[in-house]
CSV table of C-alpha atoms and ligand atoms in Angstrom, one decimal:
chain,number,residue,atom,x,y,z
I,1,UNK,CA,0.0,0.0,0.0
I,2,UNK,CA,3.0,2.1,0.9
I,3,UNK,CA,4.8,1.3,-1.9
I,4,UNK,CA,1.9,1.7,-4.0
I,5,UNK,CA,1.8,5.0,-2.9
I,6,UNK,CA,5.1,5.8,-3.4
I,7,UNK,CA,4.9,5.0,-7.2
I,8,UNK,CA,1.6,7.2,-7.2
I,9,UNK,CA,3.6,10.2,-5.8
I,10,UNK,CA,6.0,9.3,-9.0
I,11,UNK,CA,3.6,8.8,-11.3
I,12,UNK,CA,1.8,11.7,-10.5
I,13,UNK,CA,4.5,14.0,-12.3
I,14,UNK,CA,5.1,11.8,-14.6
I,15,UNK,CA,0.9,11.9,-16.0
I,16,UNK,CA,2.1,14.3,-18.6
I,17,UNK,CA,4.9,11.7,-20.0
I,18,UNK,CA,2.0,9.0,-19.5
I,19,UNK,CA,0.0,10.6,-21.6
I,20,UNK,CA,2.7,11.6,-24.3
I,21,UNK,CA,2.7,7.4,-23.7
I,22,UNK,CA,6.1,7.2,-22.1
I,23,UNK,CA,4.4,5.1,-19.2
I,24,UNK,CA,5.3,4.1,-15.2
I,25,UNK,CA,5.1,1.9,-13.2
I,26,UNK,CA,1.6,1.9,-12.6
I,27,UNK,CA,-0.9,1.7,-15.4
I,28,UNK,CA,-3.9,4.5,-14.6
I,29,UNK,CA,-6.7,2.4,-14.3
I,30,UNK,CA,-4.5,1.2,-11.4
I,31,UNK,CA,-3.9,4.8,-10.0
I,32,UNK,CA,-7.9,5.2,-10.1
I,33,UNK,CA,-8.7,2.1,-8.3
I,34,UNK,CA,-6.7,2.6,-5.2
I,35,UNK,CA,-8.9,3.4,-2.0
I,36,UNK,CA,-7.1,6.1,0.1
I,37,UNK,CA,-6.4,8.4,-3.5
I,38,UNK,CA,-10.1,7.4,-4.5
I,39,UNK,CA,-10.9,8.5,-1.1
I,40,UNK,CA,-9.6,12.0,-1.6
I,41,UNK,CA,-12.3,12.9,-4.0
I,42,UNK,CA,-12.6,17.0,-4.5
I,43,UNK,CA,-9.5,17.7,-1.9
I,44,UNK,CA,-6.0,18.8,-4.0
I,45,UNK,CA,-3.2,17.2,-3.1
I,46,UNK,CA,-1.8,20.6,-2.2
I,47,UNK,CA,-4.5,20.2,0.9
I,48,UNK,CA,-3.8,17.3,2.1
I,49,UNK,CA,0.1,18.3,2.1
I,50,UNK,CA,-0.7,21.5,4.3
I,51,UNK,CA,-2.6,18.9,6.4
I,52,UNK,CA,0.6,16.2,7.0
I,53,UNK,CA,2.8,19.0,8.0
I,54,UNK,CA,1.5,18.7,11.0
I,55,UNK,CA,-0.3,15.2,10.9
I,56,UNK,CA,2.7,12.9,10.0
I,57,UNK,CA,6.3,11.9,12.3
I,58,UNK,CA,8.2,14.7,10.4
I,59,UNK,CA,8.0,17.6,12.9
I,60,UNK,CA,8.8,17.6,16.6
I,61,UNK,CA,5.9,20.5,17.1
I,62,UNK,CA,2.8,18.5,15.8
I,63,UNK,CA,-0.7,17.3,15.6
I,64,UNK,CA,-1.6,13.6,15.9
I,65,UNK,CA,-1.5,10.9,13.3
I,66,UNK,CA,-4.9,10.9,12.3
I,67,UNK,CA,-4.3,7.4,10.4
I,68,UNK,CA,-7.0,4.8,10.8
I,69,UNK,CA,-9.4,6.9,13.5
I,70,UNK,CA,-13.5,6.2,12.3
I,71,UNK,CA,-14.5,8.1,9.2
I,72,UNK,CA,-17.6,10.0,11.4
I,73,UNK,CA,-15.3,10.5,14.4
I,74,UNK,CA,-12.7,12.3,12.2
I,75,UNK,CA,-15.6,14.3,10.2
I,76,UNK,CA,-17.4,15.2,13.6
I,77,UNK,CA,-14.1,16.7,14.9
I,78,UNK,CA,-13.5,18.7,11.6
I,79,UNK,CA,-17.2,20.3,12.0
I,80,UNK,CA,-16.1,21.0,15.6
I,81,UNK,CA,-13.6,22.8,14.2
I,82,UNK,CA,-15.1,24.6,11.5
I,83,UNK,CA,-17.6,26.1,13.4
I,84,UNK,CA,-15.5,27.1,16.3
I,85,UNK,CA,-17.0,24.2,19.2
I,86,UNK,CA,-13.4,23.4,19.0
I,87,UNK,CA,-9.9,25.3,17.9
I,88,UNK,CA,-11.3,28.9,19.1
I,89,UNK,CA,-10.1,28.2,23.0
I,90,UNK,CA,-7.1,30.4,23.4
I,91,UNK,CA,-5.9,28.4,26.3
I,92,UNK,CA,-5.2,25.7,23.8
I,93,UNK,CA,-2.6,26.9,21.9
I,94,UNK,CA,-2.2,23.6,19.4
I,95,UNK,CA,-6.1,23.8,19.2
I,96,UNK,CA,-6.3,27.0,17.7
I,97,UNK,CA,-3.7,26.5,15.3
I,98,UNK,CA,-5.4,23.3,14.1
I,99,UNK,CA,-8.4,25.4,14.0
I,100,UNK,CA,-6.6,28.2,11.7
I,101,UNK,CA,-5.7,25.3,9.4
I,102,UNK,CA,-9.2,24.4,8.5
I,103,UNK,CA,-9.2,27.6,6.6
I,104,UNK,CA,-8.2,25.4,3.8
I,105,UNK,CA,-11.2,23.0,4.1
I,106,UNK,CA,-13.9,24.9,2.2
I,107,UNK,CA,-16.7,22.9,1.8
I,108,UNK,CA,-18.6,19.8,3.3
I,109,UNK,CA,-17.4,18.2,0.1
I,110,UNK,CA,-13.6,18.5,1.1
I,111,UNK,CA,-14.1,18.2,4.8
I,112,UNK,CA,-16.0,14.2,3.6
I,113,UNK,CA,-13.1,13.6,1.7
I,114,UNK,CA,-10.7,14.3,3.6
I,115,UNK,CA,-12.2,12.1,7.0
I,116,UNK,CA,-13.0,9.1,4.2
I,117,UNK,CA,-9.4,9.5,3.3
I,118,UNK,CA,-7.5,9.4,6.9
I,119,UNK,CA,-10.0,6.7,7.6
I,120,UNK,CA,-9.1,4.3,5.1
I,121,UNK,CA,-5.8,5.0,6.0
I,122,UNK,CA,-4.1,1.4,8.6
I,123,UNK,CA,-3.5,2.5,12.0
I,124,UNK,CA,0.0,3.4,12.6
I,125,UNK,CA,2.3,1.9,15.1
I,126,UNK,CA,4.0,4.3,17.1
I,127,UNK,CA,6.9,4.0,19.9
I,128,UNK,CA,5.0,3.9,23.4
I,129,UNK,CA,6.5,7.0,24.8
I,130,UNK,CA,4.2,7.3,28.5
I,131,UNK,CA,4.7,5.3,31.3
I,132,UNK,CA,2.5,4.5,34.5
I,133,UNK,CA,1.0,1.3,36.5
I,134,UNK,CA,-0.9,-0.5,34.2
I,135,UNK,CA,-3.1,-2.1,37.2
I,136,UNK,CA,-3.8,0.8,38.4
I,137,UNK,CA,-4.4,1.7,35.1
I,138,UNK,CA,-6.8,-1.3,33.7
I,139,UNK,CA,-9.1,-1.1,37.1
I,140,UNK,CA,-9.9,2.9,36.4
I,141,UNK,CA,-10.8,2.3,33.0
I,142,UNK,CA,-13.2,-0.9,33.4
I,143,UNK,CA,-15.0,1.1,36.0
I,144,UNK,CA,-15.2,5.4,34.0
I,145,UNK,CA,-14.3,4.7,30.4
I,146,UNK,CA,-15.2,1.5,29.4
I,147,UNK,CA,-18.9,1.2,29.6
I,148,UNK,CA,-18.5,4.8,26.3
I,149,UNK,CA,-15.2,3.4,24.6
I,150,UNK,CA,-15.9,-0.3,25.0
I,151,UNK,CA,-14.0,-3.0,27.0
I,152,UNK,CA,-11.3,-3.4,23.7
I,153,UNK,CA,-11.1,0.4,23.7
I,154,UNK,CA,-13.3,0.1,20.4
I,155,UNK,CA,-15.5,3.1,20.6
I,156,UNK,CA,-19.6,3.1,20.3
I,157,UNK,CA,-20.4,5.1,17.1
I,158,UNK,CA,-24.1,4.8,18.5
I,159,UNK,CA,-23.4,7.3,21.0
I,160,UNK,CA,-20.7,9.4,19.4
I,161,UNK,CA,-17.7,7.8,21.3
I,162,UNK,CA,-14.5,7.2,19.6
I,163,UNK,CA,-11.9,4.7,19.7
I,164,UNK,CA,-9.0,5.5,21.8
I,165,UNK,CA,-7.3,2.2,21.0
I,166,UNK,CA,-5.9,3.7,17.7
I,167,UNK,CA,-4.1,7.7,18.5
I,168,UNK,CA,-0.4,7.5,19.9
I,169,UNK,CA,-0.4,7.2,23.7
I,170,UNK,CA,1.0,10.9,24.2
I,171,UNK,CA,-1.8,12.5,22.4
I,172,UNK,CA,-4.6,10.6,24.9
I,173,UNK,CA,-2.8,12.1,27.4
I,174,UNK,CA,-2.4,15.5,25.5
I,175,UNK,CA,-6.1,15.4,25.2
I,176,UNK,CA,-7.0,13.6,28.4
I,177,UNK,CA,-5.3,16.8,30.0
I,178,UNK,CA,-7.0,19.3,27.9
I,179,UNK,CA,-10.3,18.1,28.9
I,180,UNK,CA,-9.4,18.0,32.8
I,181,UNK,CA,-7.6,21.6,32.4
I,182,UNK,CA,-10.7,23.3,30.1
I,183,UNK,CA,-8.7,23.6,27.3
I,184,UNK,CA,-11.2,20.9,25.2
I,185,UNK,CA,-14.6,20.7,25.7
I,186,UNK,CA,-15.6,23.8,26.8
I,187,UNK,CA,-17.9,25.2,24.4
I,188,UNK,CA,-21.2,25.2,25.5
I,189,UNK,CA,-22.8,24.1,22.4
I,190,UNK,CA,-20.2,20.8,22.6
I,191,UNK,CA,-22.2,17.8,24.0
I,192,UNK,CA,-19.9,14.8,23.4
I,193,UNK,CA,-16.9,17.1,24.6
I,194,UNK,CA,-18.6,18.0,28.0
I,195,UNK,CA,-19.1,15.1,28.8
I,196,UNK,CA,-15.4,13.4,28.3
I,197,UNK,CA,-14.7,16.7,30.8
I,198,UNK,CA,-16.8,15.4,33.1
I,199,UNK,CA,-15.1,11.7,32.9
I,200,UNK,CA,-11.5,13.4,32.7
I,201,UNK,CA,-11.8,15.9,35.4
I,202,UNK,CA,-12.5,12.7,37.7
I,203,UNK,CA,-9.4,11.2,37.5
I,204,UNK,CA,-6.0,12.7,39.0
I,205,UNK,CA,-3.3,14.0,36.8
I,206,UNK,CA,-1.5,10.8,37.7
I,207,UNK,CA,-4.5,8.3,37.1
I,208,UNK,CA,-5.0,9.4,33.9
I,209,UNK,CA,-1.3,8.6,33.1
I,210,UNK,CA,-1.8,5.4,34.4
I,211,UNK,CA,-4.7,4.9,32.2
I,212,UNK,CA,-3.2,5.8,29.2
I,213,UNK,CA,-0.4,3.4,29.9
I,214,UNK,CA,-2.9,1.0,30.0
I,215,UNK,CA,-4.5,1.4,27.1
I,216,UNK,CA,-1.1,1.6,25.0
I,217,UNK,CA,0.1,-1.6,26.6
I,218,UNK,CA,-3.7,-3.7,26.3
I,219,UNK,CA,-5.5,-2.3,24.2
I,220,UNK,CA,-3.6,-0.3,21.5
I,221,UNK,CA,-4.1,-2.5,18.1
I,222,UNK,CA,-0.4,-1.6,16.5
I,223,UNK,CA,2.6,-3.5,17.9
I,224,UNK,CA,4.4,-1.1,19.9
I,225,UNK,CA,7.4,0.4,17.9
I,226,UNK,CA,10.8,0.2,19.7
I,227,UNK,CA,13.3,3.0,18.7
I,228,UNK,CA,16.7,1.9,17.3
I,229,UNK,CA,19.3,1.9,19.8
I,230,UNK,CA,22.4,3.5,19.2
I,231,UNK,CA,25.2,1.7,17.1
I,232,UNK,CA,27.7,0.3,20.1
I,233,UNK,CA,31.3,2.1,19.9
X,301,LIG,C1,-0.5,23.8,12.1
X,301,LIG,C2,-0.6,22.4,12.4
X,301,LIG,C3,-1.8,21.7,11.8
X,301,LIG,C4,-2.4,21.6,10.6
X,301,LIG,C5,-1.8,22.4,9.3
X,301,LIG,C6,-3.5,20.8,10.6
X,301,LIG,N1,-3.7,20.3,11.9
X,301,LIG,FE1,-5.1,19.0,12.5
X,301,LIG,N2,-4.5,19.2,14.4
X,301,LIG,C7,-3.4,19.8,14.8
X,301,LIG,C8,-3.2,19.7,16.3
X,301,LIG,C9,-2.1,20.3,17.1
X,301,LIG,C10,-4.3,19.0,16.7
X,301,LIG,C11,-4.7,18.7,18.2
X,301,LIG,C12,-5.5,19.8,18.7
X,301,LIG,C13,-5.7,19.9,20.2
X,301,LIG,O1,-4.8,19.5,20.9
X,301,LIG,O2,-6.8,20.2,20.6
X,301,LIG,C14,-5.1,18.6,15.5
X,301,LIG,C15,-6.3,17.9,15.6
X,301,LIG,C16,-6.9,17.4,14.4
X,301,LIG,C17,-8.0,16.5,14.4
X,301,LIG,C18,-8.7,15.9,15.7
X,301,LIG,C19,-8.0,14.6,16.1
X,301,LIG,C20,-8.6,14.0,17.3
X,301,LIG,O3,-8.4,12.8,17.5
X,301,LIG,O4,-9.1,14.7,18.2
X,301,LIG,C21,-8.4,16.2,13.1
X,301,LIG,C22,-9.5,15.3,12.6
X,301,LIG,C23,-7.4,17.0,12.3
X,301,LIG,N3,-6.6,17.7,13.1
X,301,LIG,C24,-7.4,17.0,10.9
X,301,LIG,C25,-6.7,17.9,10.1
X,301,LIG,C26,-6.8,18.0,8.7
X,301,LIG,C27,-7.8,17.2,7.8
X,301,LIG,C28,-5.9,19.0,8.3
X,301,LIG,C29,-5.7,19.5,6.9
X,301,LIG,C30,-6.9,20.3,6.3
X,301,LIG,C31,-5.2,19.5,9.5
X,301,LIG,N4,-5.7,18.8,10.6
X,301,LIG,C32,-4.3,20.4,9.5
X,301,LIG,C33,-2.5,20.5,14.0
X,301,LIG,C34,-2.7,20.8,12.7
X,302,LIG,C1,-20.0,9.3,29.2
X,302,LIG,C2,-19.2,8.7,28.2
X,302,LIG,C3,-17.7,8.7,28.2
X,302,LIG,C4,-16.9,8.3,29.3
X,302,LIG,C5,-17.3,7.7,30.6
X,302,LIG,C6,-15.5,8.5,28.8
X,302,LIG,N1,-15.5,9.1,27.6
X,302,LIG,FE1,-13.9,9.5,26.5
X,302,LIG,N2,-15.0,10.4,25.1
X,302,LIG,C7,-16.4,10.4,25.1
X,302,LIG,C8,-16.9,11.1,23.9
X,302,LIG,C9,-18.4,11.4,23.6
X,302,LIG,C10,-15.8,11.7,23.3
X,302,LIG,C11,-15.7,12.6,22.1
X,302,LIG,C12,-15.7,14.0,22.7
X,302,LIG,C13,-15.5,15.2,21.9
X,302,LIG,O1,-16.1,15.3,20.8
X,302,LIG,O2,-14.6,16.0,22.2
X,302,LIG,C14,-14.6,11.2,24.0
X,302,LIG,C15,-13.3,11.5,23.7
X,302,LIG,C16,-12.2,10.9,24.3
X,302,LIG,C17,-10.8,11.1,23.9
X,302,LIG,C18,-10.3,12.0,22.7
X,302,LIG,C19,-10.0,11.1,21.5
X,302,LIG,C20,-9.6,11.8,20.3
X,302,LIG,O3,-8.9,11.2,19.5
X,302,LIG,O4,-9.9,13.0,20.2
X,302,LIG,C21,-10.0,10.4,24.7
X,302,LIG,C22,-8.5,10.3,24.7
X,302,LIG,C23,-10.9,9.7,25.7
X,302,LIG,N3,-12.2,10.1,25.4
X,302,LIG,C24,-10.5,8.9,26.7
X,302,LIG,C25,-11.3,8.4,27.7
X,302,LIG,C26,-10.8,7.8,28.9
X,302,LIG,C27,-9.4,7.4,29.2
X,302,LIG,C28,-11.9,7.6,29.8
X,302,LIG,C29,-11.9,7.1,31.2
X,302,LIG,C30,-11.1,7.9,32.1
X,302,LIG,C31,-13.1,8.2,29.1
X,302,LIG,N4,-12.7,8.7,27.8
X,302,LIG,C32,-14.4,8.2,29.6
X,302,LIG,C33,-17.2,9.7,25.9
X,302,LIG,C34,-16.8,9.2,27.2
């Protein structure tokens, strides 16, 4: 898929030598059929590039990887953000940057498209950077968060709660934190968001890190990347 990709990203600037016939790797009824481009729909690459500046591994100062979260969680959020629910808090500094960025999402068309596509996207493994007591951990979230995100950590779409066995184990925390500290879920008009504030402010600082290192250990679907030691000397 990757790969595949890959030889898209070439192919793409080669579609003027493709259709002078030169050819690629890929034929283009091959370039059409593959989901996560299909998935893009109305949205320019040149979107979805602003988007991964901040939503991919390349920059220390960034947003999550958005890879493999539900199609309606990821489109609910983007409304939040479009109509100010969420990304207008100035206590949340990343928030309101990721709220300036959906300046480039102009229409219900796009902001489909561009959920579909992160959707259809696999989850991404990531290296498991928070640590805490996972019993401590597992007996909090059986009792306030599994009977909304489901014993696996699944999510129920039925009453608008998402996965959290997906997102990189700092950015449950990040968000975990924002909900305890009003920076998320604030806005009056934000239903589902008030009432993860409710379930976050319960917890203490250090419960919800033991939480979260439960979840990243059990319940996390991606094997846990380890990061390359250091060549010995
Ligand atoms: C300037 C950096 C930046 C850009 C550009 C950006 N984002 Fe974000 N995005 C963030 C940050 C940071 C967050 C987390 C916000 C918070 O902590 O409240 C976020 C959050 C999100 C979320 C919510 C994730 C969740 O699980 O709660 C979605 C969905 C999202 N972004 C999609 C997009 C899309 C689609 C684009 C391109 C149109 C985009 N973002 C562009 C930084 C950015
Ligand atoms: C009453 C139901 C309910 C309970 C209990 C609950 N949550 Fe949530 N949770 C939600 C809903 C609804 C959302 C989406 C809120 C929004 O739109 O901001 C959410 C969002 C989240 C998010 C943000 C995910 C993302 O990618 O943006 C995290 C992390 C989370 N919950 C973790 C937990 C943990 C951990 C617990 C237990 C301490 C918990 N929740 C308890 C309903 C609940």
């Amino acid at each position: 898929m990757r790969l595949r990709r890959f030889f898209l990203r070439q192919c793409a600037g080669l579609a003027l030598g493709l259709w002078l016939g030169v050819g690629c790797a890929l034929g283009p009824s091959q370039v059409v059929s593959t989901p996560a481009v299909t998935a893009l729909g109305q949205v320019g690459q040149s979107t979805l590039d602003a988007c991964m500046v901040c939503h991919s591994t390349r920059e220390m100062q960034r947003g999550p990887v958005l890879d493999g979260q539900p199609e309606w969680y990821l489109a609910e959020q983007l409304r939040n953000f479009k109509s100010g629910r969420r990304g207008k808090n100035l206590a949340n500094r990343a928030g309101t940057l990721m709220g300036a960025a959906m300046a480039k999402v102009e229409t219900e068309a796009q902001l489909a498209a561009l959920a579909r596509y992160f959707a259809s996207l696999k989850p991404k493994p990531f290296i498991r950077v928070i640590r805490g007591d996972i019993a401590i951990g597992r007996a909090h979230y059986a009792t306030r968060c599994a009977s909304c995100h489901g014993a696996s950590g699944e999510g129920k779409p039925e009453i608008e709660s998402p996965p959290v066995n997906v997102q990189e184990d700092w950015f449950l925390l990040d968000q975990l934190r924002k909900y305890a500290n009003d920076q998320r879920g604030v806005h009056p008009s934000d239903a589902g968001g008030l009432m993860m504030k409710a379930a976050a402010a319960a917890l203490s600082q250090d419960d919800l890190r033991h939480v979260v290192a439960y979840i990243a250990k059990d319940l996390t679907v991606t094997p846990p990347l380890q990061k390359v030691a250091p060549p010995k000397q």
